[in-house]
Coordinates of C-alpha atoms in Angstrom, one line a residue:
M265 CA 11.5 86.1 -71.2
A266 CA 12.2 86.5 -74.9
P267 CA 11.8 83.3 -77.1
E268 CA 15.0 81.3 -77.7
N269 CA 14.8 81.7 -81.4
F270 CA 15.4 85.4 -81.3
N271 CA 18.3 87.6 -80.1
P272 CA 18.0 90.7 -77.9
N273 CA 18.2 93.0 -81.0
G274 CA 14.9 91.6 -82.4
N275 CA 16.5 89.9 -85.4
A276 CA 15.8 86.3 -86.4
S277 CA 18.7 84.0 -85.5
N278 CA 19.4 80.4 -86.6
L279 CA 17.1 80.7 -89.6
P280 CA 18.0 78.3 -92.4
W281 CA 19.9 80.4 -95.0
E282 CA 22.2 78.9 -97.7
D283 CA 25.3 80.8 -98.8
G284 CA 23.5 84.2 -98.5
F285 CA 20.6 83.2 -100.9
L286 CA 17.0 82.3 -99.9
D287 CA 16.0 78.7 -100.5
S288 CA 12.3 78.2 -101.1
L289 CA 12.0 75.2 -98.8
S290 CA 14.0 76.8 -96.1
I291 CA 11.9 80.0 -96.3
V292 CA 8.7 77.9 -95.8
N293 CA 10.2 76.2 -92.7
S294 CA 11.3 79.6 -91.5
E295 CA 7.8 80.9 -91.9
K296 CA 6.4 78.0 -89.9
A297 CA 8.9 78.7 -87.1
V298 CA 7.9 82.4 -87.2
K299 CA 4.2 81.5 -86.8
E300 CA 5.0 79.2 -83.9
V301 CA 6.8 82.0 -82.2
I302 CA 4.2 84.7 -82.9
Q303 CA 1.3 82.6 -81.7
P304 CA 2.3 81.8 -78.0
P305 CA -0.4 80.6 -75.5
L306 CA -2.7 83.4 -74.6
V307 CA -2.4 84.3 -70.9
E308 CA -3.6 87.3 -69.0
G309 CA -1.3 90.2 -68.7
I310 CA 0.7 89.4 -71.8
D311 CA 3.4 92.1 -72.4
D312 CA 2.4 94.8 -74.9
H313 CA 6.0 94.6 -76.3
L314 CA 5.5 91.0 -77.2
V315 CA 2.3 91.9 -79.1
E316 CA 4.2 94.5 -81.1
F317 CA 7.0 91.9 -81.7
S318 CA 4.4 89.4 -82.9
E319 CA 3.0 91.9 -85.4
A320 CA 6.5 92.6 -86.7
M321 CA 7.2 88.9 -87.2
R322 CA 4.0 88.5 -89.2
T323 CA 5.3 91.1 -91.6
V324 CA 8.6 89.2 -91.8
S325 CA 6.6 86.1 -92.6
K326 CA 4.9 87.8 -95.5
V327 CA 8.2 89.1 -96.9
L328 CA 9.8 85.6 -96.7
R329 CA 6.8 84.1 -98.6
R330 CA 7.0 86.8 -101.3
A331 CA 10.8 86.2 -101.6
A332 CA 10.3 82.5 -102.0
E333 CA 7.7 83.0 -104.8
G334 CA 9.9 85.5 -106.5
K335 CA 12.9 83.2 -106.4
A336 CA 10.9 80.3 -107.8
S337 CA 9.7 82.4 -110.7
A338 CA 13.2 83.8 -111.4
Q339 CA 14.7 80.3 -111.4
A340 CA 12.1 79.1 -113.9
E341 CA 12.8 82.0 -116.2
A342 CA 16.6 81.6 -115.9
S343 CA 16.2 77.9 -116.8
E344 CA 14.2 78.7 -119.9
W345 CA 16.8 81.3 -121.1
K346 CA 19.6 78.9 -120.4
R347 CA 17.9 76.3 -122.5
K348 CA 17.5 78.8 -125.4
Y349 CA 21.1 80.0 -125.1
E350 CA 22.5 76.5 -125.1
L351 CA 20.4 75.7 -128.2
E352 CA 21.8 78.7 -130.0
R353 CA 25.4 78.0 -129.0
E354 CA 25.1 74.4 -130.2
R355 CA 23.7 75.6 -133.5
N356 CA 26.6 78.0 -133.9
R357 CA 29.1 75.2 -133.1
Q358 CA 27.6 72.9 -135.7
L359 CA 27.7 75.7 -138.3
E360 CA 31.4 76.4 -137.6
N361 CA 32.3 72.7 -137.7
T362 CA 30.5 72.3 -141.0
E363 CA 32.4 75.3 -142.5
L364 CA 35.9 74.7 -141.0
N365 CA 36.4 70.9 -140.4
S366 CA 37.5 70.1 -143.9
N367 CA 40.6 68.2 -144.5
Y368 CA 42.5 69.5 -147.5
T369 CA 45.5 68.0 -149.4
V370 CA 48.1 69.3 -151.8
E371 CA 47.7 68.0 -155.3
K372 CA 49.8 68.5 -158.5
G373 CA 48.1 69.3 -161.8
D374 CA 49.2 68.5 -165.3
N375 CA 51.1 71.8 -165.5
S376 CA 52.7 71.1 -162.0
A377 CA 50.6 74.0 -160.6
D378 CA 50.1 73.5 -156.8
H379 CA 46.5 73.4 -155.8
L380 CA 47.0 74.4 -152.2
K381 CA 44.3 73.1 -149.9
L382 CA 44.2 74.2 -146.4
M383 CA 44.9 71.7 -143.6
S384 CA 42.5 72.4 -140.8
E385 CA 42.1 70.2 -137.7
T386 CA 40.7 72.8 -135.3
D387 CA 37.8 75.2 -135.2
E388 CA 40.0 78.2 -134.7
P389 CA 40.4 80.5 -137.7
S390 CA 43.8 81.6 -136.4
Q391 CA 45.1 78.1 -137.2
F392 CA 44.6 78.7 -140.9
C393 CA 48.1 78.5 -142.3
N394 CA 49.6 78.0 -145.7
E395 CA 51.6 74.8 -146.0
K396 CA 54.8 76.9 -146.1
N397 CA 54.4 80.3 -144.5
G398 CA 51.7 83.0 -143.9
I399 CA 48.7 83.3 -141.7
Y400 CA 45.8 83.1 -144.1
S401 CA 45.4 81.7 -147.6
H402 CA 43.0 82.6 -150.4
E403 CA 42.4 78.9 -150.7
V404 CA 40.0 79.2 -147.7
L405 CA 37.6 80.8 -150.2
R406 CA 36.8 77.4 -151.7
D407 CA 35.7 74.3 -150.0
R408 CA 35.2 71.9 -152.9
E409 CA 37.7 70.7 -155.4
H410 CA 35.6 71.5 -158.5
N411 CA 35.3 75.1 -157.4
A412 CA 39.1 75.6 -157.9
Y413 CA 38.3 76.5 -161.5
S414 CA 35.4 78.5 -163.0
N415 CA 34.2 78.3 -166.6
V416 CA 34.3 81.6 -168.4
H417 CA 33.5 81.7 -172.1
G418 CA 34.5 78.1 -172.4
K419 CA 37.8 78.5 -170.6
L420 CA 38.8 77.1 -167.3
I421 CA 39.9 80.0 -165.0
R422 CA 41.9 79.1 -162.0
K423 CA 41.2 81.2 -158.9
A424 CA 44.1 83.3 -157.8
S425 CA 45.8 82.3 -154.5
F426 CA 47.7 84.4 -152.1
K427 CA 49.1 84.4 -148.6
L428 CA 49.3 87.0 -145.9
Q429 CA 52.5 87.8 -144.1
W430 CA 53.6 89.7 -141.1
Y431 CA 56.2 92.4 -141.6
C432 CA 57.8 94.5 -138.9
K433 CA 59.2 98.0 -139.1
G434 CA 59.0 98.1 -142.9
E435 CA 60.8 94.8 -143.4
K436 CA 58.8 92.0 -145.0
N437 CA 59.2 88.5 -143.7
D438 CA 58.0 85.3 -145.2
Q439 CA 57.8 83.6 -141.8
H440 CA 54.8 84.2 -139.6
K441 CA 56.0 85.6 -136.3
H442 CA 54.0 83.8 -133.6
D443 CA 53.4 85.6 -130.4
I444 CA 55.5 83.9 -127.8
V445 CA 54.9 83.8 -124.0
S446 CA 58.0 83.2 -122.0
F447 CA 58.1 82.2 -118.3
E448 CA 61.9 82.2 -117.9
K449 CA 63.2 82.8 -114.4
G450 CA 59.6 83.5 -113.2
N451 CA 59.1 86.5 -115.5
I452 CA 56.3 86.6 -118.0
T453 CA 57.1 88.3 -121.3
T454 CA 55.3 88.4 -124.7
A455 CA 56.6 88.9 -128.2
E456 CA 56.8 92.4 -129.5
R457 CA 53.5 93.2 -131.3
S458 CA 54.0 96.9 -132.2
S459 CA 54.7 98.0 -135.7
K460 CA 53.4 94.8 -137.3
Q461 CA 51.4 95.1 -140.4
I462 CA 49.8 92.5 -142.7
C463 CA 51.1 92.1 -146.2
L464 CA 49.2 90.3 -149.1
K465 CA 51.4 88.5 -151.6
W466 CA 49.9 86.9 -154.7
E467 CA 51.0 83.4 -155.4
S468 CA 49.3 83.4 -158.7
P469 CA 48.0 86.5 -160.6
P470 CA 44.4 87.6 -160.1
Q471 CA 42.2 87.1 -163.1
T472 CA 38.7 88.0 -162.1
V473 CA 37.6 91.4 -160.7
L474 CA 34.2 92.5 -159.3
I475 CA 33.3 96.2 -159.5
L476 CA 30.7 97.6 -157.1
T477 CA 29.5 101.1 -157.5
K478 CA 27.4 103.7 -155.7
P479 CA 24.1 104.1 -157.5
N480 CA 22.7 107.3 -159.0
S481 CA 26.0 109.0 -159.5
T482 CA 27.1 110.3 -162.9
S483 CA 30.8 110.6 -161.9
V484 CA 30.8 107.0 -160.7
K485 CA 29.3 105.8 -163.9
V486 CA 32.0 107.5 -166.0
I487 CA 34.8 106.2 -163.9
C488 CA 33.3 102.7 -163.9
A489 CA 33.1 102.6 -167.7
E490 CA 36.7 103.8 -168.0
M491 CA 37.9 101.2 -165.5
V492 CA 36.1 98.4 -167.2
R493 CA 37.8 99.2 -170.5
W494 CA 41.2 99.5 -168.8
L495 CA 40.8 96.1 -167.0
K496 CA 39.7 94.5 -170.2
E497 CA 42.9 95.6 -171.8
K498 CA 44.7 93.8 -169.0
K499 CA 43.0 90.5 -170.0
L500 CA 40.9 90.4 -166.8
N501 CA 37.5 88.9 -166.4
I502 CA 35.0 91.6 -165.0
Y503 CA 31.9 91.1 -162.9
V504 CA 29.4 93.9 -162.1
E505 CA 26.0 94.1 -160.6
P506 CA 23.0 93.4 -162.9
R507 CA 22.0 97.0 -162.6
V508 CA 25.4 98.2 -163.7
R509 CA 25.7 95.8 -166.6
T510 CA 22.3 97.0 -168.0
E511 CA 23.6 100.6 -167.8
L512 CA 26.9 99.7 -169.5
V513 CA 25.3 97.7 -172.3
T514 CA 22.7 100.4 -172.9
E515 CA 25.5 102.9 -173.3
S516 CA 27.4 100.8 -175.7
A517 CA 27.3 97.2 -177.1
Y518 CA 31.1 97.1 -176.5
Y519 CA 30.4 96.2 -172.9
D520 CA 28.6 93.0 -173.7
F521 CA 31.6 91.0 -172.4
V522 CA 30.9 92.2 -168.8
Q523 CA 29.6 89.4 -166.6
T524 CA 27.0 89.4 -163.9
W525 CA 24.8 87.0 -161.9
K526 CA 21.2 86.1 -162.6
D527 CA 19.9 84.5 -159.4
D528 CA 20.6 84.1 -155.8
D529 CA 22.7 81.0 -156.4
G530 CA 25.1 82.9 -158.5
F531 CA 25.2 85.7 -156.0
L532 CA 26.1 83.3 -153.2
L533 CA 28.9 81.7 -155.2
L534 CA 30.7 85.0 -156.0
H535 CA 33.5 84.3 -153.5
E536 CA 34.5 81.2 -155.5
K537 CA 35.0 83.2 -158.7
V538 CA 36.2 86.6 -157.7
D539 CA 39.8 87.4 -156.9
L540 CA 39.5 91.1 -156.2
V541 CA 36.7 93.5 -155.4
V542 CA 36.8 97.2 -156.4
T543 CA 34.4 99.6 -154.8
L544 CA 33.6 103.0 -156.3
G545 CA 31.8 105.2 -153.7
G546 CA 32.1 105.9 -150.0
D547 CA 32.2 103.9 -146.8
G548 CA 28.6 102.8 -147.5
T549 CA 29.7 101.1 -150.7
V550 CA 32.3 99.2 -148.7
L551 CA 29.6 98.1 -146.2
W552 CA 27.5 97.0 -149.2
A553 CA 30.4 95.0 -150.6
A554 CA 31.0 93.3 -147.3
S555 CA 27.3 92.4 -146.9
M556 CA 27.3 90.5 -150.2
F557 CA 29.7 87.9 -148.8
K558 CA 28.2 85.8 -146.0
G559 CA 31.4 83.8 -145.5
P560 CA 34.9 84.5 -146.8
V561 CA 35.5 87.9 -148.5
P562 CA 38.0 88.6 -151.3
P563 CA 40.4 91.5 -150.9
I564 CA 38.6 94.9 -151.4
V565 CA 40.2 97.9 -153.1
P566 CA 38.0 100.9 -152.0
F567 CA 38.2 104.1 -154.1
S568 CA 36.9 107.3 -152.5
L569 CA 33.9 108.8 -154.3
G570 CA 31.8 109.7 -151.3
S571 CA 31.7 112.2 -148.4
L572 CA 33.7 110.6 -145.6
G573 CA 36.4 108.1 -146.3
F574 CA 37.5 106.2 -143.3
M575 CA 37.6 103.0 -145.3
T576 CA 38.3 104.4 -148.8
P577 CA 42.0 105.5 -148.9
F578 CA 42.4 105.4 -152.7
H579 CA 41.7 108.3 -155.1
S580 CA 39.7 107.5 -158.2
E581 CA 41.8 109.8 -160.3
Q582 CA 44.7 107.6 -159.9
Y583 CA 43.0 104.2 -160.3
K584 CA 45.3 103.0 -163.1
E585 CA 48.4 103.4 -161.0
C586 CA 46.7 102.0 -157.9
L587 CA 45.3 98.9 -159.6
K588 CA 48.5 98.2 -161.4
S589 CA 50.4 98.1 -158.2
I590 CA 47.8 96.0 -156.4
L591 CA 47.5 93.5 -159.3
Q592 CA 51.3 93.0 -159.1
G593 CA 51.6 93.0 -155.3
P594 CA 52.6 92.7 -152.6
I595 CA 50.2 95.1 -150.8
S596 CA 49.5 96.1 -147.3
I597 CA 46.0 95.2 -146.0
T598 CA 43.7 95.8 -143.1
L599 CA 41.7 92.9 -141.7
R600 CA 38.5 94.4 -140.6
H601 CA 36.6 92.2 -138.1
R602 CA 32.8 91.6 -138.4
L603 CA 30.1 90.8 -135.8
Q604 CA 27.8 87.8 -136.3
C605 CA 24.4 88.6 -134.8
H606 CA 21.4 86.3 -134.0
V607 CA 18.0 87.4 -133.0
I608 CA 16.4 84.9 -130.6
R609 CA 12.6 85.3 -130.1
E610 CA 11.2 84.6 -126.7
S611 CA 8.4 82.6 -128.4
A612 CA 10.9 80.3 -130.2
K613 CA 10.6 76.7 -128.9
T614 CA 12.8 74.8 -131.4
E615 CA 16.0 75.4 -133.3
D616 CA 14.1 75.6 -136.6
E617 CA 12.4 78.8 -135.4
T618 CA 15.7 80.7 -134.9
E619 CA 16.4 83.4 -137.4
E620 CA 19.4 83.5 -139.9
P621 CA 22.6 85.1 -138.6
I622 CA 23.5 88.6 -139.9
L623 CA 27.0 89.9 -140.4
V624 CA 27.8 93.6 -139.7
L625 CA 31.0 95.5 -140.4
N626 CA 30.3 98.6 -138.5
E627 CA 27.8 98.1 -135.7
V628 CA 24.5 96.6 -134.5
T629 CA 22.2 99.1 -132.7
I630 CA 19.4 98.5 -130.3
D631 CA 17.2 101.6 -129.7
R632 CA 13.8 102.6 -128.4
G633 CA 12.6 103.7 -131.9
I634 CA 9.4 105.7 -131.9
S635 CA 8.6 104.6 -128.3
S636 CA 8.5 107.4 -125.7
F637 CA 9.8 104.9 -123.0
L638 CA 13.4 104.3 -122.1
T639 CA 14.9 101.0 -123.3
N640 CA 15.3 98.4 -120.6
L641 CA 18.1 96.0 -121.8
E642 CA 19.7 93.3 -119.8
C643 CA 23.3 92.7 -120.9
Y644 CA 25.3 89.5 -120.4
C645 CA 28.9 88.7 -121.4
D646 CA 29.6 85.0 -121.6
N647 CA 26.7 84.3 -119.2
S648 CA 28.0 87.0 -116.7
F649 CA 25.6 89.8 -116.0
V650 CA 27.1 93.1 -117.2
T651 CA 24.5 95.8 -116.6
C652 CA 21.0 97.0 -117.4
V653 CA 20.8 99.7 -120.0
Q654 CA 18.2 102.3 -119.4
G655 CA 18.3 105.1 -121.9
D656 CA 17.9 105.5 -125.7
G657 CA 19.7 102.3 -126.5
L658 CA 23.0 100.5 -127.0
I659 CA 25.6 100.2 -129.7
L660 CA 27.7 97.0 -130.2
S661 CA 30.4 98.1 -132.6
T662 CA 33.5 96.7 -134.3
T663 CA 36.7 98.7 -134.2
S664 CA 36.2 99.5 -137.9
G665 CA 32.8 101.1 -136.8
S666 CA 34.4 103.0 -133.9
T667 CA 34.5 106.2 -136.0
A668 CA 30.8 105.8 -137.0
Y669 CA 27.7 105.8 -134.7
S670 CA 29.7 104.7 -131.6
L671 CA 31.9 107.8 -131.9
A672 CA 28.9 110.1 -132.1
A673 CA 27.5 108.4 -128.9
G674 CA 30.7 109.1 -127.0
G675 CA 32.7 106.0 -127.7
S676 CA 36.5 105.9 -128.3
M677 CA 38.2 105.8 -131.7
V678 CA 40.0 102.4 -132.0
H679 CA 42.5 101.2 -134.7
P680 CA 40.5 98.9 -137.0
Q681 CA 42.9 95.9 -136.6
V682 CA 42.5 95.9 -132.8
P683 CA 40.3 92.8 -132.2
G684 CA 37.6 94.0 -129.8
I685 CA 33.9 94.8 -129.4
L686 CA 32.8 98.3 -128.4
F687 CA 30.0 98.5 -125.9
T688 CA 28.6 102.1 -126.1
P689 CA 25.3 103.3 -124.5
I690 CA 23.1 105.8 -126.3
C691 CA 22.1 108.7 -124.0
P692 CA 22.1 106.5 -120.8
H693 CA 20.0 107.8 -117.9
S694 CA 23.0 107.6 -115.6
L695 CA 26.0 109.9 -115.1
S696 CA 28.3 107.0 -114.4
F697 CA 27.6 104.8 -117.4
R698 CA 30.8 104.9 -119.5
P699 CA 31.6 103.0 -122.7
L700 CA 33.5 99.7 -122.6
I701 CA 35.8 97.8 -125.0
L702 CA 35.5 94.1 -124.6
P703 CA 37.8 91.3 -126.0
E704 CA 36.9 89.8 -129.3
Y705 CA 36.4 86.2 -128.0
V706 CA 33.4 87.0 -125.8
T707 CA 29.7 86.4 -126.7
L708 CA 27.3 89.2 -125.8
R709 CA 23.6 88.7 -125.2
I710 CA 21.3 91.7 -125.0
Q711 CA 17.8 90.9 -123.8
V712 CA 14.7 93.2 -123.7
A713 CA 13.6 92.9 -120.1
L714 CA 10.3 91.2 -119.5
N715 CA 9.2 94.2 -117.4
S716 CA 10.2 96.7 -120.1
R717 CA 7.5 99.3 -120.7
G718 CA 7.9 99.0 -124.5
P719 CA 9.6 97.0 -127.2
A720 CA 13.0 97.9 -128.8
W721 CA 14.3 98.0 -132.4
V722 CA 17.5 96.5 -133.7
S723 CA 19.3 97.5 -136.9
F724 CA 22.4 96.0 -138.6
D725 CA 24.8 98.5 -140.2
G726 CA 21.8 100.8 -140.4
K727 CA 19.6 98.3 -142.3
D728 CA 17.3 95.3 -141.8
R729 CA 15.5 97.0 -138.9
K730 CA 13.6 94.5 -136.7
Q731 CA 11.4 94.8 -133.6
L732 CA 12.4 93.1 -130.3
S733 CA 9.5 92.4 -128.0
Q734 CA 9.8 91.8 -124.3
G735 CA 11.9 88.7 -123.7
D736 CA 13.5 88.7 -127.2
A737 CA 17.3 88.8 -127.2
L738 CA 20.2 89.6 -129.5
V739 CA 23.3 87.4 -129.4
C740 CA 26.6 88.8 -130.9
S741 CA 30.0 87.3 -131.3
M742 CA 33.0 87.9 -133.6
S743 CA 32.7 86.4 -137.0
I744 CA 35.5 84.1 -138.2
W745 CA 35.5 85.8 -141.6
P746 CA 37.1 89.3 -141.6
V747 CA 36.9 91.8 -144.5
P748 CA 40.4 92.5 -146.0
T749 CA 40.8 96.0 -147.4
A750 CA 43.8 97.2 -149.3
C751 CA 45.8 100.1 -147.8
R752 CA 47.3 103.0 -149.6
G753 CA 50.3 103.1 -147.2
D754 CA 49.7 100.8 -144.2
S755 CA 46.8 100.3 -141.9
T756 CA 48.1 102.7 -139.2
N757 CA 49.0 105.5 -141.6
D758 CA 45.6 105.2 -143.3
F759 CA 43.7 105.2 -140.0
L760 CA 45.5 108.3 -138.7
H761 CA 45.1 110.1 -142.1
S762 CA 41.4 109.3 -142.1
I763 CA 40.7 110.8 -138.7
H764 CA 42.8 113.9 -139.5
E765 CA 41.2 114.5 -142.9
G766 CA 37.7 113.2 -142.2
L767 CA 37.1 114.4 -138.7
H768 CA 39.7 117.2 -138.4
W769 CA 40.7 115.4 -135.2
N770 CA 42.3 117.8 -132.6
L771 CA 42.5 120.6 -135.2
R772 CA 43.2 123.9 -133.4
K773 CA 45.4 127.0 -133.8
T774 CA 48.9 126.6 -132.3
Q775 CA 49.3 128.5 -129.0
S776 CA 51.2 131.7 -129.6
G777 CA 54.8 131.9 -128.4
D778 CA 54.2 135.4 -127.1
G779 CA 53.2 136.0 -123.5
P780 CA 54.4 135.3 -120.0
R781 CA 57.0 132.6 -119.5
D782 CA 58.6 131.0 -116.5
S783 CA 61.8 132.7 -115.6

């Protein structure tokens, strides 16, 4: 007779399982039950089949014990990572509250000039609104009253203010058009989103311009010197990098009026002084300009003096006409989103041991570096497991960076104002691993697996390369501070022009009209 704890098929029945997962205590009890079954009283003539069955159940007992030990280890590891993740998320929340939870008021000066100060009661950047209309205000660039003015050559210079507006199908509109969701008669509809562009309108004229240049270029030096002279004639205050100021003053003492910064404190306070940033170079110069601002970024006017020009629509030969139009306004702009990245070390025990966040405009890349082993990266999206990347690496890209490394790795080209995060594998060791585009509000965590054969390396916009050991993780989310870049036409026209001219997208000869046709 077969024991009552087993069915005729030889499978264990009535064992303590919980929702399909093994519980450690239940497994131990199951193991005891198995031992009681496989050690019956020894009598003569015991069936040979029962002996084989007992041996099989001993094997099952060993497997159950290993499963219990493995689950206990996994639970301990998961608890530790959850603690670290909660610590990092709380730190990010505190930083956002410190930067955003400021109550601003509207004050009147002696000259009745409105000192607009943003009213913010929430942590959401989308709530930033001018007192009247618009979706963003340049007043967000200052967070203290005494920073509303800067002292230049003994004069108090008021920082220029502006507002951003939606306009649809070429018609400008002062009123921000909110996206509306309607549930009338059981039907769900949303407001029309297509053909909307963003327009920047100056509320007070810009007075301070920062010029950033590509180094080691003779043509850039010549245009920079000419532009400085022209802007000086327009009564504008001009900032340049210390290197550029030295070059200008060495060329002529006339450029002694050009200003720069002397230390890191002056570097970090640039956003409180500068109304407009002009870049002379390629896309790399725009990336450098964006990296200089760890928080809010003034509008950037990028002139093309490089090889590719996905973010540089303006021609340097026409800088006078372009800048005159931009200084007068209004202008169309592209809000380019950035990723905020944190590296969390497995050895970090306290919040003080976490590393400073890094902002990227194009992409953050995790690769195997010089190692001959495949990367083994565990990927999570808002605490949900996504996949394990085994290959050369992974690219987390903004939509502005969709035409850079992500495109070369097989990712899709995406309009830069689409708020999303591109998830693109690099040479995955799988035929079914396709790139993803995730919404902008998610938080991604990429962890080097503890059983990985080697470390990985992470780089941010191609710089600041760091090694990630087993157990280290990279946490990425969308930054609240975008990079506004001026458009030559509008954001869509500039994007399509860049992929046509820069990549020769879908360029081929037109099919001949000669040949067989359907009758």
